[in-house]
JSON list of C-alpha atoms and ligand atoms in Angstrom, two decimals:
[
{"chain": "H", "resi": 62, "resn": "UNK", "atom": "CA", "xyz": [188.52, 78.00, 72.67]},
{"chain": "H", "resi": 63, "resn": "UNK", "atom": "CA", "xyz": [188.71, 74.14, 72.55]},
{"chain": "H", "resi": 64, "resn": "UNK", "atom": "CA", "xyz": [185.20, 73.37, 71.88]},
{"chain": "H", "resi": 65, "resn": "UNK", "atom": "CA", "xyz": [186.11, 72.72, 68.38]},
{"chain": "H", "resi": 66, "resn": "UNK", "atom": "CA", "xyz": [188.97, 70.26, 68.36]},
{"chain": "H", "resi": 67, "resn": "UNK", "atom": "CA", "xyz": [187.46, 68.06, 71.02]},
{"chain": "H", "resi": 68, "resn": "UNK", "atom": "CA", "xyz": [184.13, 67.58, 69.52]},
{"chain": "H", "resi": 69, "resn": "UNK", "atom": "CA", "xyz": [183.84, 63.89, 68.35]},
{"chain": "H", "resi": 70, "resn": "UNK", "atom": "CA", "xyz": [181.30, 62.56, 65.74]},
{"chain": "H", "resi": 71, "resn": "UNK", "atom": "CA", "xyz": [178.08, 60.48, 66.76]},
{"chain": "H", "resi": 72, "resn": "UNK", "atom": "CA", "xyz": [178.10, 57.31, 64.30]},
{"chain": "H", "resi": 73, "resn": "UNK", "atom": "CA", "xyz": [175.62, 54.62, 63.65]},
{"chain": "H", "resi": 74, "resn": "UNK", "atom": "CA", "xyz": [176.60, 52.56, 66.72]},
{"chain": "H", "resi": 75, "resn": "UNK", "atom": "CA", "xyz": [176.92, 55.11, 69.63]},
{"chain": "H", "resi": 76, "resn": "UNK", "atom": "CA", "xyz": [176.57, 58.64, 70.51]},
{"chain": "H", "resi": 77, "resn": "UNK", "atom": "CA", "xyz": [180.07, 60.63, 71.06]},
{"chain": "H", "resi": 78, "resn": "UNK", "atom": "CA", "xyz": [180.29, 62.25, 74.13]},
{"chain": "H", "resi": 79, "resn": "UNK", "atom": "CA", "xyz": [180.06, 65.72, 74.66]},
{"chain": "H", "resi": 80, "resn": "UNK", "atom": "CA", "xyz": [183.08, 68.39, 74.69]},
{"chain": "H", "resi": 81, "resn": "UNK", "atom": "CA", "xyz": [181.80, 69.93, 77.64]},
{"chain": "H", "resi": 82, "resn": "UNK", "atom": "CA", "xyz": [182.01, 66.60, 79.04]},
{"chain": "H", "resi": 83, "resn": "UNK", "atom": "CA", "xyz": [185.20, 65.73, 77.64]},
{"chain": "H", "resi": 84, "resn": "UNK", "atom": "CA", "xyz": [186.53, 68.78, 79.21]},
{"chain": "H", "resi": 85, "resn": "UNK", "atom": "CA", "xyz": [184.76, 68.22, 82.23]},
{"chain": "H", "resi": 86, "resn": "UNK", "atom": "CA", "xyz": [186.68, 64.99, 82.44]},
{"chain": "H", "resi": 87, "resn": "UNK", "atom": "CA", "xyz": [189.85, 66.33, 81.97]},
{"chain": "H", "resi": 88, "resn": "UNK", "atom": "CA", "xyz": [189.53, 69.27, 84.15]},
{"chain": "H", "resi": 89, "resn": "UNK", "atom": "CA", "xyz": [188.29, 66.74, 86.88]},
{"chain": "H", "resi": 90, "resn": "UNK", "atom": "CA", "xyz": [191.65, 64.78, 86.48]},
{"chain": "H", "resi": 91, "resn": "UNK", "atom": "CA", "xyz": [193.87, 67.29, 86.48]},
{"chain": "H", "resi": 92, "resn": "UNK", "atom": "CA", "xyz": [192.22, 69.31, 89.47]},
{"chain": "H", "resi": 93, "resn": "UNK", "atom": "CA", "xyz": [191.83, 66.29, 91.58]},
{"chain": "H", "resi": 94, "resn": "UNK", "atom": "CA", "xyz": [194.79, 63.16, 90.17]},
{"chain": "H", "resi": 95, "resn": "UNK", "atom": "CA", "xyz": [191.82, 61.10, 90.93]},
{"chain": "H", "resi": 96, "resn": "UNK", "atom": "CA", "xyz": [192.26, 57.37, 89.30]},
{"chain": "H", "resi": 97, "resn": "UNK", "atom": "CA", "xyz": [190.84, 57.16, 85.98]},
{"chain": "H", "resi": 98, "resn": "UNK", "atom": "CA", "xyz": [188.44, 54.46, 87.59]},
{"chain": "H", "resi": 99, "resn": "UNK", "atom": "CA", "xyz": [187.09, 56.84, 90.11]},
{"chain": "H", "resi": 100, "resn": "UNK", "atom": "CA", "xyz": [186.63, 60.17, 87.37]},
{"chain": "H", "resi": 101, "resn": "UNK", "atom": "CA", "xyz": [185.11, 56.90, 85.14]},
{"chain": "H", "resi": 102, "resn": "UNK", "atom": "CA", "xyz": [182.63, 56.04, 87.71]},
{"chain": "H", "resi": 103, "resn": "UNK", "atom": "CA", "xyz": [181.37, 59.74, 88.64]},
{"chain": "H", "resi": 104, "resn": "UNK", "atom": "CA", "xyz": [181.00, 60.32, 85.12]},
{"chain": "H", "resi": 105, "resn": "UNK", "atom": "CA", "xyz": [179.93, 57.01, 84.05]},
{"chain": "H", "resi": 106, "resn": "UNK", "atom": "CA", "xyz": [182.21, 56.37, 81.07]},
{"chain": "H", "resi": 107, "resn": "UNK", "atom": "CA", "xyz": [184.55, 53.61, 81.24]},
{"chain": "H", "resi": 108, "resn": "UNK", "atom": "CA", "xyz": [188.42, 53.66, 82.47]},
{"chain": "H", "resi": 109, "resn": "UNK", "atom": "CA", "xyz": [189.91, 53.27, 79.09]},
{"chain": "H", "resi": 110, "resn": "UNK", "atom": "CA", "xyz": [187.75, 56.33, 77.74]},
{"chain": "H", "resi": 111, "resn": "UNK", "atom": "CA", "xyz": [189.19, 58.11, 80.35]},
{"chain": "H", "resi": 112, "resn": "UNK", "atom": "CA", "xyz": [192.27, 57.20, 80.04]},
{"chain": "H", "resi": 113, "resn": "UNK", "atom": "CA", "xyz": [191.90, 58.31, 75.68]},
{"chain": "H", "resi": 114, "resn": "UNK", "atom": "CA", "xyz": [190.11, 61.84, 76.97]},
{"chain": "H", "resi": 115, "resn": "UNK", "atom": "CA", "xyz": [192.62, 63.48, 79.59]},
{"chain": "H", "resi": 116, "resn": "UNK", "atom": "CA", "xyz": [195.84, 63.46, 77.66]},
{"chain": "H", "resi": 117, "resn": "UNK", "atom": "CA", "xyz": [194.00, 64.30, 74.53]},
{"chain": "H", "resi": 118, "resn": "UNK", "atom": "CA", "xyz": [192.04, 66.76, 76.07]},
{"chain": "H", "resi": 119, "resn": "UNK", "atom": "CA", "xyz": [194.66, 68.31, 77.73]},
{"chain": "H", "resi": 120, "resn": "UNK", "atom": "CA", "xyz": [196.98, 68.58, 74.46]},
{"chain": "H", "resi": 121, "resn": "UNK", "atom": "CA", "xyz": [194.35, 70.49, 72.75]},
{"chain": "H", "resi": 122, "resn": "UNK", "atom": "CA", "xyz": [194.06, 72.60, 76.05]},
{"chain": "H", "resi": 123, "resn": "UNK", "atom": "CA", "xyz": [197.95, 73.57, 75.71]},
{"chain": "H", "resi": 124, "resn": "UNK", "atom": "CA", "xyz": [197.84, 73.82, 71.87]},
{"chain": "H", "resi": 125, "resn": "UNK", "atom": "CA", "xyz": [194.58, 76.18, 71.91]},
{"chain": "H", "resi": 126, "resn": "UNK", "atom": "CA", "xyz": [195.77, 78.92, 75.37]},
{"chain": "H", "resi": 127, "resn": "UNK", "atom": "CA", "xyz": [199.66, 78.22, 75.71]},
{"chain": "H", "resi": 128, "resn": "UNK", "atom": "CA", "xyz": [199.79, 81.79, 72.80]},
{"chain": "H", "resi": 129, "resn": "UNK", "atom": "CA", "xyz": [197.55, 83.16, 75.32]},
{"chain": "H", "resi": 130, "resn": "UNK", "atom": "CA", "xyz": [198.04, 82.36, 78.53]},
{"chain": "H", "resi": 131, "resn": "UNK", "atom": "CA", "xyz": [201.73, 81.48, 78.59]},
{"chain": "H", "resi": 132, "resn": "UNK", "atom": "CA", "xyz": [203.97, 83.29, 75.73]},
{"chain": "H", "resi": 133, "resn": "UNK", "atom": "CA", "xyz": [207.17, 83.24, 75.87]},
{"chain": "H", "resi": 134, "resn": "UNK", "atom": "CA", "xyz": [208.39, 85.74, 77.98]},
{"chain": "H", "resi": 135, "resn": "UNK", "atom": "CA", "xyz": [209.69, 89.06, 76.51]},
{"chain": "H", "resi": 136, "resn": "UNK", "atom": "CA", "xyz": [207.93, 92.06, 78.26]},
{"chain": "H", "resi": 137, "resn": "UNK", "atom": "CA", "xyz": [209.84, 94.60, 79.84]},
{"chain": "H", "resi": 138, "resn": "UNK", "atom": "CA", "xyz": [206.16, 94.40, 81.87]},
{"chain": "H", "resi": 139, "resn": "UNK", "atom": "CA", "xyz": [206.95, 91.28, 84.04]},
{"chain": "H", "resi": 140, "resn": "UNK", "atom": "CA", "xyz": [210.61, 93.62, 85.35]},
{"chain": "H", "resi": 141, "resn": "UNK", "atom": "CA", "xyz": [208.92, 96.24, 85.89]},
{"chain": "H", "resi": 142, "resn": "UNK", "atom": "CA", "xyz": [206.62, 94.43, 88.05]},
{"chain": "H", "resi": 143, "resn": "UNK", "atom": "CA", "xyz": [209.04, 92.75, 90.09]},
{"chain": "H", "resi": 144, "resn": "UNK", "atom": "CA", "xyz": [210.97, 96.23, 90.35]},
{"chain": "H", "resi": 145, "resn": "UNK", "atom": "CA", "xyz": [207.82, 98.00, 91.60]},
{"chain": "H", "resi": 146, "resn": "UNK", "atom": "CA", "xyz": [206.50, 95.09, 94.10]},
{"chain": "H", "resi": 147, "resn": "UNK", "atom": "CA", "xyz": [210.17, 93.27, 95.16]},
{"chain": "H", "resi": 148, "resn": "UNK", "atom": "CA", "xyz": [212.43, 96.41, 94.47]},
{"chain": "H", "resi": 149, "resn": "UNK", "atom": "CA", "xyz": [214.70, 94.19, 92.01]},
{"chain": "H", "resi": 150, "resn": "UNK", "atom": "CA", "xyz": [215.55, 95.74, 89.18]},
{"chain": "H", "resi": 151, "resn": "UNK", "atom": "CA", "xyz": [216.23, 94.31, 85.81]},
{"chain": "H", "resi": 152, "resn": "UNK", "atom": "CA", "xyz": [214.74, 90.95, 86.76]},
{"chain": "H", "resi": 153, "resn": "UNK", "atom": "CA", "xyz": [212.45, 88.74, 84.71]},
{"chain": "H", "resi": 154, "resn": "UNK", "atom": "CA", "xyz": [211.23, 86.46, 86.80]},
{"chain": "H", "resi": 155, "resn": "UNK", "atom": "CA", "xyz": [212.23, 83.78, 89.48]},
{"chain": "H", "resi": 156, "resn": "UNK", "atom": "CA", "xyz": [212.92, 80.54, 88.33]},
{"chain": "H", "resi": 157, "resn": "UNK", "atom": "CA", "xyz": [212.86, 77.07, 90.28]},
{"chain": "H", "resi": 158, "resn": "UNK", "atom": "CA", "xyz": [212.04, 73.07, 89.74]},
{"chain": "H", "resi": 159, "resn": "UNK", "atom": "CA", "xyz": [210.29, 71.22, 92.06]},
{"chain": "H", "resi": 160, "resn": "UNK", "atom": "CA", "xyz": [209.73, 67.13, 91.84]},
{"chain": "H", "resi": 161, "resn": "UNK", "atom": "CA", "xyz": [206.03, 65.86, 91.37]},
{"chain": "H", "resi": 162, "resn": "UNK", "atom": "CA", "xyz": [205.93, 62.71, 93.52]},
{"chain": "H", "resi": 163, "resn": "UNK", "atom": "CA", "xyz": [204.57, 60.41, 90.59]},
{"chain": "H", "resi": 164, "resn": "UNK", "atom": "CA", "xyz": [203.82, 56.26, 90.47]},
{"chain": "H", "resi": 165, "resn": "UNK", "atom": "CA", "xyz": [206.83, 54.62, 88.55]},
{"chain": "H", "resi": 166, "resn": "UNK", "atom": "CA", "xyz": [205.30, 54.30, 85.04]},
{"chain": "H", "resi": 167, "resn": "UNK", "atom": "CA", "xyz": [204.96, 50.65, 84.15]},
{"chain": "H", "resi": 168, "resn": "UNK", "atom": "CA", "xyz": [208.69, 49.37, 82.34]},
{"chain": "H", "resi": 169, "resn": "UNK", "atom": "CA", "xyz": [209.84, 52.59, 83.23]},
{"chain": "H", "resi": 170, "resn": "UNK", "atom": "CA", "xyz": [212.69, 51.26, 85.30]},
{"chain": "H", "resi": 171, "resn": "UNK", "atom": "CA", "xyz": [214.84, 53.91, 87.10]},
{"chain": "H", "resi": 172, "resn": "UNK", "atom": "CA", "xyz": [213.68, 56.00, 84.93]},
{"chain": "H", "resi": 173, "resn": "UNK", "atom": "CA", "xyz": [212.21, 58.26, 86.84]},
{"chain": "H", "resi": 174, "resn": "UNK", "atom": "CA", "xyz": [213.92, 57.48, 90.40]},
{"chain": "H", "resi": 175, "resn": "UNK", "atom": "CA", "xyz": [215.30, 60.58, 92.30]},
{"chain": "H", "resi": 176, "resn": "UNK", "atom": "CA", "xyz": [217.77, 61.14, 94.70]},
{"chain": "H", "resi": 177, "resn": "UNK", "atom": "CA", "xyz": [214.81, 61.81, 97.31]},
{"chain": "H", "resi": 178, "resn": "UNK", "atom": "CA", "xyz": [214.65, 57.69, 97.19]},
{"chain": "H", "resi": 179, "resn": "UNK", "atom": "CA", "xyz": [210.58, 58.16, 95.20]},
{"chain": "H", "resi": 180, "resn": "UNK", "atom": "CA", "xyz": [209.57, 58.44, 91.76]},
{"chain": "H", "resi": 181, "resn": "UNK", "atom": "CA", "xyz": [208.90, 61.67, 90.42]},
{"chain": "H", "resi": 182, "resn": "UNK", "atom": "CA", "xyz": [208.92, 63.90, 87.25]},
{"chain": "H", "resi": 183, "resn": "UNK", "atom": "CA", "xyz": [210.33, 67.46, 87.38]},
{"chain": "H", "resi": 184, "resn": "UNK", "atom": "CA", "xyz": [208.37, 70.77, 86.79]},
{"chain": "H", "resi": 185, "resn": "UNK", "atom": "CA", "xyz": [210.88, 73.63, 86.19]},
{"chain": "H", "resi": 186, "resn": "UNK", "atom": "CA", "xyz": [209.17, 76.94, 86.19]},
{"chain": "H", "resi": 187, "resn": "UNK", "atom": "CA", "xyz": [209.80, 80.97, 85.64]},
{"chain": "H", "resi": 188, "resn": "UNK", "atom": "CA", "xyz": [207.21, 83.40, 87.90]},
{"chain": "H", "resi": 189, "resn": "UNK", "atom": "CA", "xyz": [206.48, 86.76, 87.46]},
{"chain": "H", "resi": 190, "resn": "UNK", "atom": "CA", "xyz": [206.47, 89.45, 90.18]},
{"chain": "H", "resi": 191, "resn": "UNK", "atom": "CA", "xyz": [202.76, 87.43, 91.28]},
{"chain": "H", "resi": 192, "resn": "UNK", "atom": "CA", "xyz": [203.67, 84.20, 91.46]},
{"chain": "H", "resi": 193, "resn": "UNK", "atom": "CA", "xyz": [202.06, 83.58, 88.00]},
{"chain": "H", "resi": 194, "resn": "UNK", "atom": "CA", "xyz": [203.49, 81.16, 86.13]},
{"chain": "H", "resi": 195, "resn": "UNK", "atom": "CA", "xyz": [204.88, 82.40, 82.98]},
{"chain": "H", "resi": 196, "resn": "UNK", "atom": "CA", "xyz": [207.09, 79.38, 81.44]},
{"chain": "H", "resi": 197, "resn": "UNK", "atom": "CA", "xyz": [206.84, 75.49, 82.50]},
{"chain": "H", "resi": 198, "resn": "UNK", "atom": "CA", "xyz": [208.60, 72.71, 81.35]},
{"chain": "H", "resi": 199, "resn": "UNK", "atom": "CA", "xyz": [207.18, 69.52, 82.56]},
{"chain": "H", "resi": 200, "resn": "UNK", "atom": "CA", "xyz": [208.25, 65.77, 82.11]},
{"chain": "H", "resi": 201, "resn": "UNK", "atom": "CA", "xyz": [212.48, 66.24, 82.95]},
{"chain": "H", "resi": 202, "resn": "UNK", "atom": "CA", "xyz": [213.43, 63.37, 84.96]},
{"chain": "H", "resi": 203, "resn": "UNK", "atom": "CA", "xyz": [215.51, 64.43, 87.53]},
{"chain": "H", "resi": 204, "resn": "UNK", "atom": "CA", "xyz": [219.28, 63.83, 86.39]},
{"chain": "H", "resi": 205, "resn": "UNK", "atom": "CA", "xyz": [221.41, 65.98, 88.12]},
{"chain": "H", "resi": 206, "resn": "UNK", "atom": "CA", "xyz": [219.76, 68.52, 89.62]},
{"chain": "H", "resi": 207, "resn": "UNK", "atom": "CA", "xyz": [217.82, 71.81, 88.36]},
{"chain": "H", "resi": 208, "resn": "UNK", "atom": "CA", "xyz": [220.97, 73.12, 86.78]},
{"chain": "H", "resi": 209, "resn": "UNK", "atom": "CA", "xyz": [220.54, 70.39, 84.33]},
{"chain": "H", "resi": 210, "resn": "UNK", "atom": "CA", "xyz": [217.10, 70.52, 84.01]},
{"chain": "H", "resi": 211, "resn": "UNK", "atom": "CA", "xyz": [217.23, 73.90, 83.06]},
{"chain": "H", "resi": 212, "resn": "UNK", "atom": "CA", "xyz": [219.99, 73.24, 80.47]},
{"chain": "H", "resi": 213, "resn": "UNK", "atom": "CA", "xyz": [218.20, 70.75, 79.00]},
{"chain": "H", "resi": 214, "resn": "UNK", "atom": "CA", "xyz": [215.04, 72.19, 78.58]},
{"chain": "H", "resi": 215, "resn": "UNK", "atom": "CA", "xyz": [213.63, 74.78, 75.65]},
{"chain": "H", "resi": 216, "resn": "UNK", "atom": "CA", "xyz": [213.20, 77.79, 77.59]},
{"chain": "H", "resi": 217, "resn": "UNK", "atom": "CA", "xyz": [217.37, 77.38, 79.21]},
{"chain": "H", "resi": 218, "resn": "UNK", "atom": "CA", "xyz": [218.42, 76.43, 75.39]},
{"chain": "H", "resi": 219, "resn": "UNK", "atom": "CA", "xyz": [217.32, 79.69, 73.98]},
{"chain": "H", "resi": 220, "resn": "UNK", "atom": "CA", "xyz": [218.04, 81.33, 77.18]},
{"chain": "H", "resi": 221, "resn": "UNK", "atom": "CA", "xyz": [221.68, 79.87, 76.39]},
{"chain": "H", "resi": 222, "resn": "UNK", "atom": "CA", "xyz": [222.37, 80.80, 73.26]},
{"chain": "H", "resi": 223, "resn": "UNK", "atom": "CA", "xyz": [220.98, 84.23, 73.01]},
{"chain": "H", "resi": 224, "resn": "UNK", "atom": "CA", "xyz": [217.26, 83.70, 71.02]},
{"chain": "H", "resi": 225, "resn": "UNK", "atom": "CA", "xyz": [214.73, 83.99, 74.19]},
{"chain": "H", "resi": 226, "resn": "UNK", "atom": "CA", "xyz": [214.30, 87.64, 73.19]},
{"chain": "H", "resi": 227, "resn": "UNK", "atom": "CA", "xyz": [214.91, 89.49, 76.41]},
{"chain": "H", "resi": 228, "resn": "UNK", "atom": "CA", "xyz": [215.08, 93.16, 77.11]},
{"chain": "H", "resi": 229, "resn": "UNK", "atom": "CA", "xyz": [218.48, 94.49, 76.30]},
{"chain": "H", "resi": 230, "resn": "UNK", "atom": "CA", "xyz": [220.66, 95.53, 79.44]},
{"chain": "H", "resi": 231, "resn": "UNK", "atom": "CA", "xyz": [219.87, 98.80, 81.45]},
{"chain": "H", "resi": 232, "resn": "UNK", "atom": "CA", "xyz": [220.84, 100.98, 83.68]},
{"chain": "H", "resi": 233, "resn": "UNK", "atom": "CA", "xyz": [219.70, 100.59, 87.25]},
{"chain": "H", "resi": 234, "resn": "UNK", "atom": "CA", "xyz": [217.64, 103.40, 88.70]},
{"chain": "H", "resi": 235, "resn": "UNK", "atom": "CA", "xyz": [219.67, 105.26, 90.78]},
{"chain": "H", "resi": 236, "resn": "UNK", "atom": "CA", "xyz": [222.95, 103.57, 90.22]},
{"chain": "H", "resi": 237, "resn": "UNK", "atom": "CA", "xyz": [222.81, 105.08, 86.22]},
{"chain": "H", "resi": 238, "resn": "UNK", "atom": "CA", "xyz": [226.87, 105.47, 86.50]},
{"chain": "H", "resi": 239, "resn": "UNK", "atom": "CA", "xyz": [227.26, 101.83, 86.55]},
{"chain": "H", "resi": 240, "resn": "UNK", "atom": "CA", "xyz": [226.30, 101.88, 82.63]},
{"chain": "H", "resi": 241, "resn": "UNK", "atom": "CA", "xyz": [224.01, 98.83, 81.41]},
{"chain": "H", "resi": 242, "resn": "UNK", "atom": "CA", "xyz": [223.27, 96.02, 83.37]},
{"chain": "H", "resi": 243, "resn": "UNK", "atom": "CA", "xyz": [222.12, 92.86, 82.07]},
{"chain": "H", "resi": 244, "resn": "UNK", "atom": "CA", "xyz": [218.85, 91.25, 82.88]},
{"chain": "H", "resi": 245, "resn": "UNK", "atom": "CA", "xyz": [218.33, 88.50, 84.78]},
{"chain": "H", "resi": 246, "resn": "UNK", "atom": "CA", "xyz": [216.17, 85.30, 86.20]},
{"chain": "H", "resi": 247, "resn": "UNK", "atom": "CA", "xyz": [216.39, 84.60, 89.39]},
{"chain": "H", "resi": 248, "resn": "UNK", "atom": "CA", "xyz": [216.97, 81.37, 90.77]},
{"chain": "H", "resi": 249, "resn": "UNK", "atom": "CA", "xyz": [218.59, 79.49, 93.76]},
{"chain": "H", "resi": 250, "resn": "UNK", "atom": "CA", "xyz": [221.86, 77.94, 93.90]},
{"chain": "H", "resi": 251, "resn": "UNK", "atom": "CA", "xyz": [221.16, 74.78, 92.23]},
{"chain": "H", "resi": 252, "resn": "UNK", "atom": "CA", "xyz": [221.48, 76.94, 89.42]},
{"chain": "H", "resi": 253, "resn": "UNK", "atom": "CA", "xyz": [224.75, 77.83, 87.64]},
{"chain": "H", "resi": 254, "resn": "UNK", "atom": "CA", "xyz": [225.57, 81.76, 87.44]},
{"chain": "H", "resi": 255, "resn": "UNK", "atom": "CA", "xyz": [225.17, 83.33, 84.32]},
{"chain": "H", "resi": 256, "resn": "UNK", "atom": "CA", "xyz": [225.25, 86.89, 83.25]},
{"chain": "H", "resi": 257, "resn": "UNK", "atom": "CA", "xyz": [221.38, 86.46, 82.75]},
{"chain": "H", "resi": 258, "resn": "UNK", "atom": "CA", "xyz": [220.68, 84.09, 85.56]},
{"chain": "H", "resi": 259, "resn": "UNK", "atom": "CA", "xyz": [221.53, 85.26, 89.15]},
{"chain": "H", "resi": 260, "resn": "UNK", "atom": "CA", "xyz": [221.62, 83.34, 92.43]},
{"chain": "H", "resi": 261, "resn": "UNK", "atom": "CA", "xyz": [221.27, 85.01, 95.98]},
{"chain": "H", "resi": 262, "resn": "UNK", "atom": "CA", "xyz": [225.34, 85.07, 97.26]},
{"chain": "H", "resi": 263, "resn": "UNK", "atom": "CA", "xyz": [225.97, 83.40, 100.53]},
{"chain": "O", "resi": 432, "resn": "NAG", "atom": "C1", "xyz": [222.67, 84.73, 78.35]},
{"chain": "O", "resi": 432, "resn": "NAG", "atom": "O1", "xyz": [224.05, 84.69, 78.67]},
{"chain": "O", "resi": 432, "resn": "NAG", "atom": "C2", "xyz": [224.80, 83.85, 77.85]},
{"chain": "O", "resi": 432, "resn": "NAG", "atom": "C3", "xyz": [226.23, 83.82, 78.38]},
{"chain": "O", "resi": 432, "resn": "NAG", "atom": "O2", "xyz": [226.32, 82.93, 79.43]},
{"chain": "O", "resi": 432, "resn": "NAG", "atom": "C4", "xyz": [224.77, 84.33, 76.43]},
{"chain": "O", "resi": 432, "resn": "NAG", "atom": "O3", "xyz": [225.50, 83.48, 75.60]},
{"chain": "O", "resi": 432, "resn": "NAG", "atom": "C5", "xyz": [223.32, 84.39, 75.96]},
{"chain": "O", "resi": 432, "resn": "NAG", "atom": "O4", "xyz": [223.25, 84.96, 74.68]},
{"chain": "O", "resi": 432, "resn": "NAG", "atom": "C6", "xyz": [222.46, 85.21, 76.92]},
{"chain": "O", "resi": 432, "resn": "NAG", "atom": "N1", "xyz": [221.07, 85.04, 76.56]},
{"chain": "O", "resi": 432, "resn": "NAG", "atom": "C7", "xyz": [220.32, 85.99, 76.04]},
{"chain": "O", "resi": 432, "resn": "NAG", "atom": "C8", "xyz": [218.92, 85.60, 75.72]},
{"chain": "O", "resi": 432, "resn": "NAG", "atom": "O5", "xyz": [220.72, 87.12, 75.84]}
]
């Protein structure tokens, strides 16, 4: 599915390297967080083309399988899932952020301190009833709390003002009297609660 875009030309003065072994590369880094030095020696390309392959590399990977692998959520599949293996109706996934301990980014200042006292960048996620992943959103720095992440990001935008196209509300099975209920992500109370985002009550 990538082959295509990551194949460079050979030219009169070297030889391109390979997209299997650009992929390889990439697949190496992002599998292991090695250094670029160390996937540049076990490879033997230098740092710097290292350092040009794995965020290229990986672009083309999320361009090419993100329609794929990671739509944006819609299917009345992923609640019936959860309802059949978690006996929660109506829900569309769980939904959480978690820091990625990172290295302060050179000039990057405070950037991307946290309140745990290291450096990190945020992953905020939505999984279905199998702990797939079915939406990221990488990169937030952590101001404020998931809440705000979420708010910020894409996926909590549309989620906001009504275009994530989610199943309309329904009736829960054996409680039909109650009429339509919304549905709903789950999440955890650093969340706020919305009549499509619920939060387990204390
Ligand atoms: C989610 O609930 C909000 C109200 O807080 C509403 O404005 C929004 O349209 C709903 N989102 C969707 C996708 O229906």
């Amino acid at each position: 599915m990538v082959g295509a875009r990551i194949t460079r030309m050979d030219t009169n003065y070297r030889e391109s390297i390979s997209p299997v072994e650009r992929l390889a590369i990439c697949l190496r880094f992002l599998a292991t967080g090695d250094s670029y030095r160390t996937i540049g020696f076990s490879f033997r390309v230098g740092r710097s083309t290292v350092a040009g392959i794995v965020p290229s590399v990986a672009q083309v990977i999320w361009d090419c399988l993100v329609g794929e692998y990671m739509p944006v959520p819609k299917e009345e599949a992923i609640a019936a899932e959860i309802l059949e293996r978690w006996n929660f109706p109506n829900c569309l996934g769980s939904i959480d952020g978690k820091h990625v301990v990172i290295l302060a980014p050179p000039c990057s200042g405070s950037q991307f301190y946290n309140y745990k006292g290291t450096y990190s960048v945020v992953l905020l996620a939505v999984v279905d009833a199998i702990y797939c992943f079915r939406v990221v959103d990488v990169g937030a720095y952590d101001k404020g709390g998931d809440g705000v992440t979420l708010r910020d990001s894409a996926f909590g935008q549309a989620l906001q003002d009504g275009t994530l196209e989610i199943p309309p509300p329904a009736s829960l099975p054996g409680a039909e009297d109650l009429g339509p209920v919304p549905h709903v992500f789950d999440g955890d109370e650093a969340f706020p609660l919305r009549p499509n985002l619920t939060r387990p009550s204390l």
